Amino acid sequence: MARDVGQTLSLMSLAIIAASFVLVQSHSHVTDNSVVLIDHKGPLLKGNVEVDVLWYGNFTSNQRSIIIDFIESLSSNPQSQRQQSPSVFSWWQTTARYRGGPSIITVGNQKFDHTYSLGKSLKSTQLLTLALENPKKTRGNAIHVILTSADVAVEGFCMNRCGTHGSGGVQKDKIAFAWVGNPQKQCPGQCAFPFAEPVYGPKTRPLVPPNGDVGVDGLIINLATVLAGTVTNPFNNGYYQGSALAPLEAVSACSGIFGTGAFPGYAGKVLVDKKTGASYNAVGVRGGEFLLPAMWDPVTSTCKTLL
């Protein structure tokens, strides 16, 4: 289930920034496939979309490599497609079925904040502050992604959200941004399902994460959720169901579904790596494995899975 909170922020320049936040909660429940998202006719992020990444806190080089590989895989087919293995690329192609055609993702600027410039406890308003620090030339058809490491607390993290996306800035220079945190230390049961036992609902045995990192593999599920939500509802007037204050979006409408036959506490049918025992349902551009949530298909009005 998602949440949206409208906020008005005042920056040091005294410019008034309007920001709307869509909150992504844990994926331990399963929604009804009869959900229908309404197109509210607002602008979407289509065509070439640059994803700028701010690494806030400490991420290992291996963690960064896994996450960047996932982002780059959204618009690139695997170099050596495995037999009968769906790809991250094929998962992302569902966004092309929304009005306006495909969103072609490329990785843009990467910034590193190893010094925790705003501290290790961030308010929601500070997420937009960090997003606005990206170079002005990359604004427009871009998504400014903030990723926080496992030792950073963000307002509402674990309590009612695992990630968020929103928008801010003056009308002529409005930006779309997203945030996702690493849940490994703070709340794997809420934000890293099905790689951790859910805090609520049926207690099922966790799946083995495909990259051997519960926090990063959980982060990627939430990143996939907010990126799909951002391109299809960037300014809170695109595709969603229900009130704008509590919208269901492209992936949050299908929360908890990773394969066919999913039910609360069970992710559904997925693939298992014979060597590692890890669960996955998508292959990346360089052959890496990922587990991705179902996405609502506007053509069939169903939660579409890769398997």
PDB file of C-alpha atoms in Angstrom:
ATOM      1  CA  MET A   1       0.000   0.000   0.000  1.00  0.00           C
ATOM      2  CA  ALA A   2       1.252   3.512  -0.737  1.00  0.00           C
ATOM      3  CA  ARG A   3       0.914   6.851   1.010  1.00  0.00           C
ATOM      4  CA  ASP A   4       1.213  10.381  -0.345  1.00  0.00           C
ATOM      5  CA  VAL A   5       1.841  13.462   1.771  1.00  0.00           C
ATOM      6  CA  GLY A   6       1.689  16.961   0.298  1.00  0.00           C
ATOM      7  CA  GLN A   7       4.251  19.316   1.817  1.00  0.00           C
ATOM      8  CA  THR A   8       5.415  22.902   1.345  1.00  0.00           C
ATOM      9  CA  LEU A   9       9.103  23.512   1.920  1.00  0.00           C
ATOM     10  CA  SER A  10      11.117  26.693   2.271  1.00  0.00           C
ATOM     11  CA  LEU A  11      14.738  26.606   1.130  1.00  0.00           C
ATOM     12  CA  MET A  12      17.544  29.009   2.060  1.00  0.00           C
ATOM     13  CA  SER A  13      16.879  30.973  -1.126  1.00  0.00           C
ATOM     14  CA  LEU A  14      13.364  31.616   0.274  1.00  0.00           C
ATOM     15  CA  ALA A  15      11.915  30.014  -2.842  1.00  0.00           C
ATOM     16  CA  ILE A  16       8.800  28.024  -2.091  1.00  0.00           C
ATOM     17  CA  ILE A  17       9.122  24.386  -3.042  1.00  0.00           C
ATOM     18  CA  ALA A  18       6.019  22.220  -3.382  1.00  0.00           C
ATOM     19  CA  ALA A  19       6.747  18.548  -2.868  1.00  0.00           C
ATOM     20  CA  SER A  20       4.471  15.523  -2.936  1.00  0.00           C
ATOM     21  CA  PHE A  21       5.747  12.256  -1.510  1.00  0.00           C
ATOM     22  CA  VAL A  22       4.581   8.790  -2.472  1.00  0.00           C
ATOM     23  CA  LEU A  23       5.551   6.282   0.158  1.00  0.00           C
ATOM     24  CA  VAL A  24       6.349   2.658  -0.563  1.00  0.00           C
ATOM     25  CA  GLN A  25       5.647   0.218   2.230  1.00  0.00           C
ATOM     26  CA  SER A  26       6.665  -3.372   2.814  1.00  0.00           C
ATOM     27  CA  HIS A  27       5.775  -6.036   0.282  1.00  0.00           C
ATOM     28  CA  SER A  28       4.486  -8.779   2.565  1.00  0.00           C
ATOM     29  CA  HIS A  29       0.858  -8.457   1.501  1.00  0.00           C
ATOM     30  CA  VAL A  30      -0.830  -9.270  -1.806  1.00  0.00           C
ATOM     31  CA  THR A  31      -3.348  -7.022  -3.497  1.00  0.00           C
ATOM     32  CA  ASP A  32      -6.291  -7.939  -5.715  1.00  0.00           C
ATOM     33  CA  ASN A  33      -5.456  -8.166  -9.411  1.00  0.00           C
ATOM     34  CA  SER A  34      -8.776  -6.455 -10.167  1.00  0.00           C
ATOM     35  CA  VAL A  35      -7.239  -3.092  -9.218  1.00  0.00           C
ATOM     36  CA  VAL A  36      -7.446  -0.499 -12.004  1.00  0.00           C
ATOM     37  CA  LEU A  37      -5.176   2.528 -12.150  1.00  0.00           C
ATOM     38  CA  ILE A  38      -6.727   5.680 -13.586  1.00  0.00           C
ATOM     39  CA  ASP A  39      -4.833   7.921 -15.998  1.00  0.00           C
ATOM     40  CA  HIS A  40      -5.199  11.432 -14.624  1.00  0.00           C
ATOM     41  CA  LYS A  41      -3.619  12.823 -17.822  1.00  0.00           C
ATOM     42  CA  GLY A  42      -0.669  14.560 -16.166  1.00  0.00           C
ATOM     43  CA  PRO A  43       2.832  14.453 -17.704  1.00  0.00           C
ATOM     44  CA  LEU A  44       4.807  11.207 -17.485  1.00  0.00           C
ATOM     45  CA  LEU A  45       8.555  10.667 -17.788  1.00  0.00           C
ATOM     46  CA  LYS A  46       8.897   9.133 -21.238  1.00  0.00           C
ATOM     47  CA  GLY A  47      11.641   8.934 -23.842  1.00  0.00           C
ATOM     48  CA  ASN A  48      15.206   9.265 -22.576  1.00  0.00           C
ATOM     49  CA  VAL A  49      15.212   9.473 -18.768  1.00  0.00           C
ATOM     50  CA  GLU A  50      18.455  10.037 -16.883  1.00  0.00           C
ATOM     51  CA  VAL A  51      18.787   8.584 -13.390  1.00  0.00           C
ATOM     52  CA  ASP A  52      21.230  10.526 -11.207  1.00  0.00           C
ATOM     53  CA  VAL A  53      22.335   8.720  -8.049  1.00  0.00           C
ATOM     54  CA  LEU A  54      23.433  10.196  -4.724  1.00  0.00           C
ATOM     55  CA  TRP A  55      25.103   7.610  -2.483  1.00  0.00           C
ATOM     56  CA  TYR A  56      24.444   8.937   1.019  1.00  0.00           C
ATOM     57  CA  GLY A  57      26.564   7.158   3.601  1.00  0.00           C
ATOM     58  CA  ASN A  58      28.753   4.123   3.142  1.00  0.00           C
ATOM     59  CA  PHE A  59      28.146   1.580   0.389  1.00  0.00           C
ATOM     60  CA  THR A  60      30.732  -0.985  -0.565  1.00  0.00           C
ATOM     61  CA  SER A  61      31.965  -1.061  -4.147  1.00  0.00           C
ATOM     62  CA  ASN A  62      30.205  -4.417  -4.571  1.00  0.00           C
ATOM     63  CA  GLN A  63      26.894  -2.989  -3.336  1.00  0.00           C
ATOM     64  CA  ARG A  64      27.173  -0.026  -5.697  1.00  0.00           C
ATOM     65  CA  SER A  65      28.025  -2.332  -8.592  1.00  0.00           C
ATOM     66  CA  ILE A  66      24.943  -4.517  -7.991  1.00  0.00           C
ATOM     67  CA  ILE A  67      22.598  -1.515  -7.825  1.00  0.00           C
ATOM     68  CA  ILE A  68      24.045   0.230 -10.883  1.00  0.00           C
ATOM     69  CA  ASP A  69      23.868  -3.045 -12.804  1.00  0.00           C
ATOM     70  CA  PHE A  70      20.160  -3.223 -11.979  1.00  0.00           C
ATOM     71  CA  ILE A  71      19.500   0.356 -13.133  1.00  0.00           C
ATOM     72  CA  GLU A  72      21.457  -0.141 -16.353  1.00  0.00           C
ATOM     73  CA  SER A  73      19.555  -3.380 -16.988  1.00  0.00           C
ATOM     74  CA  LEU A  74      16.213  -1.569 -17.158  1.00  0.00           C
ATOM     75  CA  SER A  75      16.803  -0.504 -20.751  1.00  0.00           C
ATOM     76  CA  SER A  76      19.393  -3.038 -21.930  1.00  0.00           C
ATOM     77  CA  ASN A  77      18.978  -6.681 -22.844  1.00  0.00           C
ATOM     78  CA  PRO A  78      21.362  -9.182 -21.220  1.00  0.00           C
ATOM     79  CA  GLN A  79      24.531  -9.786 -23.214  1.00  0.00           C
ATOM     80  CA  SER A  80      23.929 -13.535 -23.111  1.00  0.00           C
ATOM     81  CA  GLN A  81      20.249 -14.238 -22.525  1.00  0.00           C
ATOM     82  CA  ARG A  82      19.738 -17.404 -20.498  1.00  0.00           C
ATOM     83  CA  GLN A  83      17.346 -19.970 -21.839  1.00  0.00           C
ATOM     84  CA  GLN A  84      13.832 -19.371 -20.523  1.00  0.00           C
ATOM     85  CA  SER A  85      15.050 -16.672 -18.114  1.00  0.00           C
ATOM     86  CA  PRO A  86      13.145 -13.374 -18.227  1.00  0.00           C
ATOM     87  CA  SER A  87      15.179 -10.187 -17.976  1.00  0.00           C
ATOM     88  CA  VAL A  88      15.083  -6.932 -16.036  1.00  0.00           C
ATOM     89  CA  PHE A  89      14.623  -5.323 -19.454  1.00  0.00           C
ATOM     90  CA  SER A  90      11.450  -7.340 -20.148  1.00  0.00           C
ATOM     91  CA  TRP A  91      10.104  -6.400 -16.696  1.00  0.00           C
ATOM     92  CA  TRP A  92      10.627  -2.685 -17.381  1.00  0.00           C
ATOM     93  CA  GLN A  93       8.953  -2.940 -20.793  1.00  0.00           C
ATOM     94  CA  THR A  94       5.578  -2.975 -19.038  1.00  0.00           C
ATOM     95  CA  THR A  95       6.082   0.760 -18.377  1.00  0.00           C
ATOM     96  CA  ALA A  96       6.037   1.247 -22.163  1.00  0.00           C
ATOM     97  CA  ARG A  97       2.410   0.099 -22.178  1.00  0.00           C
ATOM     98  CA  TYR A  98       1.471   3.237 -20.257  1.00  0.00           C
ATOM     99  CA  ARG A  99       0.627   6.388 -22.213  1.00  0.00           C
ATOM    100  CA  GLY A 100       3.558   7.823 -24.152  1.00  0.00           C
ATOM    101  CA  GLY A 101       5.567   4.693 -24.894  1.00  0.00           C
ATOM    102  CA  PRO A 102       8.888   3.585 -23.382  1.00  0.00           C
ATOM    103  CA  SER A 103      10.985   5.231 -20.707  1.00  0.00           C
ATOM    104  CA  ILE A 104      14.599   4.613 -21.717  1.00  0.00           C
ATOM    105  CA  ILE A 105      16.731   4.696 -18.584  1.00  0.00           C
ATOM    106  CA  THR A 106      20.388   5.712 -18.487  1.00  0.00           C
ATOM    107  CA  VAL A 107      22.628   6.270 -15.473  1.00  0.00           C
ATOM    108  CA  GLY A 108      23.693   9.910 -15.235  1.00  0.00           C
ATOM    109  CA  ASN A 109      25.671  11.671 -12.520  1.00  0.00           C
ATOM    110  CA  GLN A 110      26.802   9.777  -9.448  1.00  0.00           C
ATOM    111  CA  LYS A 111      27.666  11.702  -6.290  1.00  0.00           C
ATOM    112  CA  PHE A 112      29.101  10.391  -3.045  1.00  0.00           C
ATOM    113  CA  ASP A 113      28.343  11.746   0.404  1.00  0.00           C
ATOM    114  CA  HIS A 114      30.551   9.619   2.649  1.00  0.00           C
ATOM    115  CA  THR A 115      30.602  12.320   5.314  1.00  0.00           C
ATOM    116  CA  TYR A 116      26.843  12.239   6.030  1.00  0.00           C
ATOM    117  CA  SER A 117      26.642  15.991   5.326  1.00  0.00           C
ATOM    118  CA  LEU A 118      23.143  16.291   6.855  1.00  0.00           C
ATOM    119  CA  GLY A 119      23.775  13.739   9.588  1.00  0.00           C
ATOM    120  CA  LYS A 120      22.620  10.165  10.058  1.00  0.00           C
ATOM    121  CA  SER A 121      19.018  11.060  10.835  1.00  0.00           C
ATOM    122  CA  LEU A 122      17.194  12.714   7.932  1.00  0.00           C
ATOM    123  CA  LYS A 123      13.838  14.480   7.795  1.00  0.00           C
ATOM    124  CA  SER A 124      11.596  14.091   4.761  1.00  0.00           C
ATOM    125  CA  THR A 125      12.239  17.705   3.791  1.00  0.00           C
ATOM    126  CA  GLN A 126      15.966  16.993   3.612  1.00  0.00           C
ATOM    127  CA  LEU A 127      15.458  14.415   0.868  1.00  0.00           C
ATOM    128  CA  LEU A 128      14.330  17.165  -1.483  1.00  0.00           C
ATOM    129  CA  THR A 129      17.221  19.343  -0.324  1.00  0.00           C
ATOM    130  CA  LEU A 130      19.635  16.575  -1.332  1.00  0.00           C
ATOM    131  CA  ALA A 131      17.847  16.061  -4.656  1.00  0.00           C
ATOM    132  CA  LEU A 132      18.092  19.756  -5.510  1.00  0.00           C
ATOM    133  CA  GLU A 133      21.855  19.661  -5.025  1.00  0.00           C
ATOM    134  CA  ASN A 134      22.241  17.721  -8.274  1.00  0.00           C
ATOM    135  CA  PRO A 135      23.552  19.804 -11.204  1.00  0.00           C
ATOM    136  CA  LYS A 136      20.870  21.954 -12.777  1.00  0.00           C
ATOM    137  CA  LYS A 137      21.672  20.712 -16.272  1.00  0.00           C
ATOM    138  CA  THR A 138      20.312  17.254 -15.427  1.00  0.00           C
ATOM    139  CA  ARG A 139      16.881  18.461 -14.334  1.00  0.00           C
ATOM    140  CA  GLY A 140      13.823  18.003 -16.493  1.00  0.00           C
ATOM    141  CA  ASN A 141      13.409  14.481 -17.873  1.00  0.00           C
ATOM    142  CA  ALA A 142      15.483  13.009 -15.062  1.00  0.00           C
ATOM    143  CA  ILE A 143      15.038  11.233 -11.748  1.00  0.00           C
ATOM    144  CA  HIS A 144      17.248  12.223  -8.839  1.00  0.00           C
ATOM    145  CA  VAL A 145      17.688   9.094  -6.725  1.00  0.00           C
ATOM    146  CA  ILE A 146      18.964   9.236  -3.150  1.00  0.00           C
ATOM    147  CA  LEU A 147      20.138   5.957  -1.656  1.00  0.00           C
ATOM    148  CA  THR A 148      20.906   5.870   2.068  1.00  0.00           C
ATOM    149  CA  SER A 149      23.156   3.279   3.665  1.00  0.00           C
ATOM    150  CA  ALA A 150      22.100   0.875   6.406  1.00  0.00           C
ATOM    151  CA  ASP A 151      23.228   3.193   9.230  1.00  0.00           C
ATOM    152  CA  VAL A 152      21.086   6.164   8.126  1.00  0.00           C
ATOM    153  CA  ALA A 153      17.659   6.728   9.676  1.00  0.00           C
ATOM    154  CA  VAL A 154      15.098   8.542   7.534  1.00  0.00           C
ATOM    155  CA  GLU A 155      11.839   9.951   8.860  1.00  0.00           C
ATOM    156  CA  GLY A 156       9.154   7.277   8.530  1.00  0.00           C
ATOM    157  CA  PHE A 157      11.583   4.585   7.375  1.00  0.00           C
ATOM    158  CA  CYS A 158      10.379   1.164   8.539  1.00  0.00           C
ATOM    159  CA  MET A 159       7.417   2.659  10.383  1.00  0.00           C
ATOM    160  CA  ASN A 160       5.357   3.443   7.289  1.00  0.00           C
ATOM    161  CA  ARG A 161       7.654   3.396   4.275  1.00  0.00           C
ATOM    162  CA  CYS A 162      10.584   1.633   2.618  1.00  0.00           C
ATOM    163  CA  GLY A 163      11.097   4.242  -0.084  1.00  0.00           C
ATOM    164  CA  THR A 164       9.478   7.290  -1.564  1.00  0.00           C
ATOM    165  CA  HIS A 165       9.252   9.395  -4.686  1.00  0.00           C
ATOM    166  CA  GLY A 166       7.997  12.897  -5.214  1.00  0.00           C
ATOM    167  CA  SER A 167       8.638  16.184  -6.951  1.00  0.00           C
ATOM    168  CA  GLY A 168       9.753  19.673  -6.072  1.00  0.00           C
ATOM    169  CA  GLY A 169      11.153  22.913  -7.375  1.00  0.00           C
ATOM    170  CA  VAL A 170       9.575  25.878  -9.102  1.00  0.00           C
ATOM    171  CA  GLN A 171       7.205  25.100 -11.965  1.00  0.00           C
ATOM    172  CA  LYS A 172       9.662  25.965 -14.750  1.00  0.00           C
ATOM    173  CA  ASP A 173      12.372  23.850 -13.155  1.00  0.00           C
ATOM    174  CA  LYS A 174      10.443  21.051 -11.476  1.00  0.00           C
ATOM    175  CA  ILE A 175      12.285  17.841 -10.667  1.00  0.00           C
ATOM    176  CA  ALA A 176      11.280  14.276  -9.922  1.00  0.00           C
ATOM    177  CA  PHE A 177      13.181  12.489  -7.197  1.00  0.00           C
ATOM    178  CA  ALA A 178      13.160   9.224  -5.283  1.00  0.00           C
ATOM    179  CA  TRP A 179      14.650   7.830  -2.099  1.00  0.00           C
ATOM    180  CA  VAL A 180      15.247   4.256  -0.931  1.00  0.00           C
ATOM    181  CA  GLY A 181      17.072   3.094   2.180  1.00  0.00           C
ATOM    182  CA  ASN A 182      19.064  -0.044   2.917  1.00  0.00           C
ATOM    183  CA  PRO A 183      16.827  -2.007   5.346  1.00  0.00           C
ATOM    184  CA  GLN A 184      19.346  -4.647   6.442  1.00  0.00           C
ATOM    185  CA  LYS A 185      19.938  -3.362   9.992  1.00  0.00           C
ATOM    186  CA  GLN A 186      16.766  -1.396  10.663  1.00  0.00           C
ATOM    187  CA  CYS A 187      13.832  -3.352   9.292  1.00  0.00           C
ATOM    188  CA  PRO A 188      14.444  -6.329   7.009  1.00  0.00           C
ATOM    189  CA  GLY A 189      11.098  -7.811   8.086  1.00  0.00           C
ATOM    190  CA  GLN A 190       9.246  -4.762   6.758  1.00  0.00           C
ATOM    191  CA  CYS A 191      11.358  -3.728   3.781  1.00  0.00           C
ATOM    192  CA  ALA A 192      13.311  -6.777   2.602  1.00  0.00           C
ATOM    193  CA  PHE A 193      10.504  -9.332   2.160  1.00  0.00           C
ATOM    194  CA  PRO A 194      10.731 -12.063   0.883  1.00  0.00           C
ATOM    195  CA  PHE A 195      14.400 -12.219   1.934  1.00  0.00           C
ATOM    196  CA  ALA A 196      13.436 -11.795   5.597  1.00  0.00           C
ATOM    197  CA  GLU A 197      10.579 -13.149   7.667  1.00  0.00           C
ATOM    198  CA  PRO A 198       7.731 -10.601   7.603  1.00  0.00           C
ATOM    199  CA  VAL A 199       6.956  -8.853  10.867  1.00  0.00           C
ATOM    200  CA  TYR A 200       3.222  -9.215  10.264  1.00  0.00           C
ATOM    201  CA  GLY A 201       1.219 -12.000   8.660  1.00  0.00           C
ATOM    202  CA  PRO A 202       2.177 -15.625   8.002  1.00  0.00           C
ATOM    203  CA  LYS A 203       5.689 -16.587   9.086  1.00  0.00           C
ATOM    204  CA  THR A 204       7.294 -18.205   6.076  1.00  0.00           C
ATOM    205  CA  ARG A 205      10.886 -19.206   5.481  1.00  0.00           C
ATOM    206  CA  PRO A 206      12.801 -16.327   3.841  1.00  0.00           C
ATOM    207  CA  LEU A 207      14.141 -16.775   0.338  1.00  0.00           C
ATOM    208  CA  VAL A 208      17.866 -16.675  -0.337  1.00  0.00           C
ATOM    209  CA  PRO A 209      18.740 -13.268  -1.861  1.00  0.00           C
ATOM    210  CA  PRO A 210      20.183 -13.520  -5.388  1.00  0.00           C
ATOM    211  CA  ASN A 211      23.145 -11.251  -4.645  1.00  0.00           C
ATOM    212  CA  GLY A 212      23.794 -12.609  -1.162  1.00  0.00           C
ATOM    213  CA  ASP A 213      22.904  -9.296   0.482  1.00  0.00           C
ATOM    214  CA  VAL A 214      19.514  -9.037   2.198  1.00  0.00           C
ATOM    215  CA  GLY A 215      19.768  -5.254   2.461  1.00  0.00           C
ATOM    216  CA  VAL A 216      20.765  -4.562  -1.130  1.00  0.00           C
ATOM    217  CA  ASP A 217      18.426  -7.148  -2.654  1.00  0.00           C
ATOM    218  CA  GLY A 218      15.590  -5.679  -0.579  1.00  0.00           C
ATOM    219  CA  LEU A 219      16.639  -2.159  -1.594  1.00  0.00           C
ATOM    220  CA  ILE A 220      16.453  -3.155  -5.263  1.00  0.00           C
ATOM    221  CA  ILE A 221      12.850  -4.363  -4.857  1.00  0.00           C
ATOM    222  CA  ASN A 222      11.934  -0.979  -3.371  1.00  0.00           C
ATOM    223  CA  LEU A 223      14.000   0.909  -5.960  1.00  0.00           C
ATOM    224  CA  ALA A 224      12.170  -0.944  -8.733  1.00  0.00           C
ATOM    225  CA  THR A 225       8.896   0.097  -7.093  1.00  0.00           C
ATOM    226  CA  VAL A 226       9.703   3.803  -6.848  1.00  0.00           C
ATOM    227  CA  LEU A 227      11.260   4.029 -10.324  1.00  0.00           C
ATOM    228  CA  ALA A 228       8.155   2.508 -11.936  1.00  0.00           C
ATOM    229  CA  GLY A 229       5.986   4.839  -9.860  1.00  0.00           C
ATOM    230  CA  THR A 230       8.084   7.850 -10.801  1.00  0.00           C
ATOM    231  CA  VAL A 231       7.923   7.407 -14.582  1.00  0.00           C
ATOM    232  CA  THR A 232       4.169   6.663 -14.546  1.00  0.00           C
ATOM    233  CA  ASN A 233       3.147   9.195 -11.869  1.00  0.00           C
ATOM    234  CA  PRO A 234       6.010  11.688 -11.503  1.00  0.00           C
ATOM    235  CA  PHE A 235       4.016  14.721 -10.402  1.00  0.00           C
ATOM    236  CA  ASN A 236       1.091  13.023  -8.667  1.00  0.00           C
ATOM    237  CA  ASN A 237      -1.256  13.480 -11.618  1.00  0.00           C
ATOM    238  CA  GLY A 238      -0.388  10.451 -13.766  1.00  0.00           C
ATOM    239  CA  TYR A 239      -1.500   6.842 -13.261  1.00  0.00           C
ATOM    240  CA  TYR A 240      -2.808   5.840  -9.848  1.00  0.00           C
ATOM    241  CA  GLN A 241      -5.887   4.511  -8.086  1.00  0.00           C
ATOM    242  CA  GLY A 242      -7.721   6.112  -5.201  1.00  0.00           C
ATOM    243  CA  SER A 243      -7.087   9.421  -3.520  1.00  0.00           C
ATOM    244  CA  ALA A 244      -4.011  11.437  -4.449  1.00  0.00           C
ATOM    245  CA  LEU A 245      -3.299  11.417  -0.710  1.00  0.00           C
ATOM    246  CA  ALA A 246      -3.012   7.612  -0.721  1.00  0.00           C
ATOM    247  CA  PRO A 247      -2.425   6.415  -4.289  1.00  0.00           C
ATOM    248  CA  LEU A 248      -1.789   2.904  -5.520  1.00  0.00           C
ATOM    249  CA  GLU A 249       0.737   3.015  -8.351  1.00  0.00           C
ATOM    250  CA  ALA A 250       2.275   0.776 -11.011  1.00  0.00           C
ATOM    251  CA  VAL A 251       4.023  -1.583  -8.575  1.00  0.00           C
ATOM    252  CA  SER A 252       2.617  -0.659  -5.172  1.00  0.00           C
ATOM    253  CA  ALA A 253      -0.779  -1.766  -6.518  1.00  0.00           C
ATOM    254  CA  CYS A 254       0.707  -5.271  -6.809  1.00  0.00           C
ATOM    255  CA  SER A 255       2.564  -5.375  -3.507  1.00  0.00           C
ATOM    256  CA  GLY A 256       3.779  -8.773  -2.354  1.00  0.00           C
ATOM    257  CA  ILE A 257       3.483 -10.468  -5.768  1.00  0.00           C
ATOM    258  CA  PHE A 258       6.678 -11.761  -7.380  1.00  0.00           C
ATOM    259  CA  GLY A 259       5.394 -14.767  -9.294  1.00  0.00           C
ATOM    260  CA  THR A 260       2.213 -16.627 -10.132  1.00  0.00           C
ATOM    261  CA  GLY A 261       0.288 -18.127  -7.227  1.00  0.00           C
ATOM    262  CA  ALA A 262       1.418 -15.497  -4.701  1.00  0.00           C
ATOM    263  CA  PHE A 263      -0.530 -15.081  -1.480  1.00  0.00           C
ATOM    264  CA  PRO A 264       0.226 -13.312   1.821  1.00  0.00           C
ATOM    265  CA  GLY A 265       3.584 -14.567   3.045  1.00  0.00           C
ATOM    266  CA  TYR A 266       4.343 -16.409  -0.213  1.00  0.00           C
ATOM    267  CA  ALA A 267       6.096 -14.557  -3.046  1.00  0.00           C
ATOM    268  CA  GLY A 268       4.803 -16.856  -5.768  1.00  0.00           C
ATOM    269  CA  LYS A 269       6.594 -19.053  -8.291  1.00  0.00           C
ATOM    270  CA  VAL A 270      10.164 -17.882  -8.887  1.00  0.00           C
ATOM    271  CA  LEU A 271      13.384 -19.384 -10.231  1.00  0.00           C
ATOM    272  CA  VAL A 272      16.072 -20.897  -8.004  1.00  0.00           C
ATOM    273  CA  ASP A 273      19.766 -20.780  -8.856  1.00  0.00           C
ATOM    274  CA  LYS A 274      21.016 -24.370  -8.754  1.00  0.00           C
ATOM    275  CA  LYS A 275      24.463 -23.352  -7.517  1.00  0.00           C
ATOM    276  CA  THR A 276      23.553 -20.867  -4.789  1.00  0.00           C
ATOM    277  CA  GLY A 277      19.964 -21.750  -3.912  1.00  0.00           C
ATOM    278  CA  ALA A 278      19.066 -18.070  -4.399  1.00  0.00           C
ATOM    279  CA  SER A 279      15.636 -17.036  -5.663  1.00  0.00           C
ATOM    280  CA  TYR A 280      15.237 -14.695  -8.650  1.00  0.00           C
ATOM    281  CA  ASN A 281      12.930 -13.966 -11.558  1.00  0.00           C
ATOM    282  CA  ALA A 282      14.997 -11.660 -13.776  1.00  0.00           C
ATOM    283  CA  VAL A 283      18.471 -11.540 -15.326  1.00  0.00           C
ATOM    284  CA  GLY A 284      20.422  -8.305 -15.682  1.00  0.00           C
ATOM    285  CA  VAL A 285      22.452  -6.920 -18.561  1.00  0.00           C
ATOM    286  CA  ARG A 286      25.642  -8.602 -17.310  1.00  0.00           C
ATOM    287  CA  GLY A 287      24.021 -11.834 -16.196  1.00  0.00           C
ATOM    288  CA  GLY A 288      23.287 -10.827 -12.604  1.00  0.00           C
ATOM    289  CA  GLU A 289      20.146 -12.147 -10.924  1.00  0.00           C
ATOM    290  CA  PHE A 290      17.374 -10.054  -9.377  1.00  0.00           C
ATOM    291  CA  LEU A 291      13.946 -10.600  -7.819  1.00  0.00           C
ATOM    292  CA  LEU A 292      11.447  -8.027  -9.073  1.00  0.00           C
ATOM    293  CA  PRO A 293       7.840  -7.362  -8.014  1.00  0.00           C
ATOM    294  CA  ALA A 294       4.804  -7.591 -10.253  1.00  0.00           C
ATOM    295  CA  MET A 295       3.767  -4.483 -12.176  1.00  0.00           C
ATOM    296  CA  TRP A 296       0.251  -3.433 -13.136  1.00  0.00           C
ATOM    297  CA  ASP A 297      -0.299  -3.754 -16.880  1.00  0.00           C
ATOM    298  CA  PRO A 298      -2.627  -1.027 -18.249  1.00  0.00           C
ATOM    299  CA  VAL A 299      -3.511  -3.136 -21.297  1.00  0.00           C
ATOM    300  CA  THR A 300      -4.686  -6.217 -19.409  1.00  0.00           C
ATOM    301  CA  SER A 301      -5.538  -4.459 -16.107  1.00  0.00           C
ATOM    302  CA  THR A 302      -3.708  -7.169 -14.175  1.00  0.00           C
ATOM    303  CA  CYS A 303      -0.624  -7.428 -11.993  1.00  0.00           C
ATOM    304  CA  LYS A 304       1.902  -8.796 -14.472  1.00  0.00           C
ATOM    305  CA  THR A 305       4.648 -11.143 -13.309  1.00  0.00           C
ATOM    306  CA  LEU A 306       7.695 -12.413 -15.167  1.00  0.00           C
ATOM    307  CA  LEU A 307       6.894 -16.017 -14.253  1.00  0.00           C
TER     308      LEU A 307
END
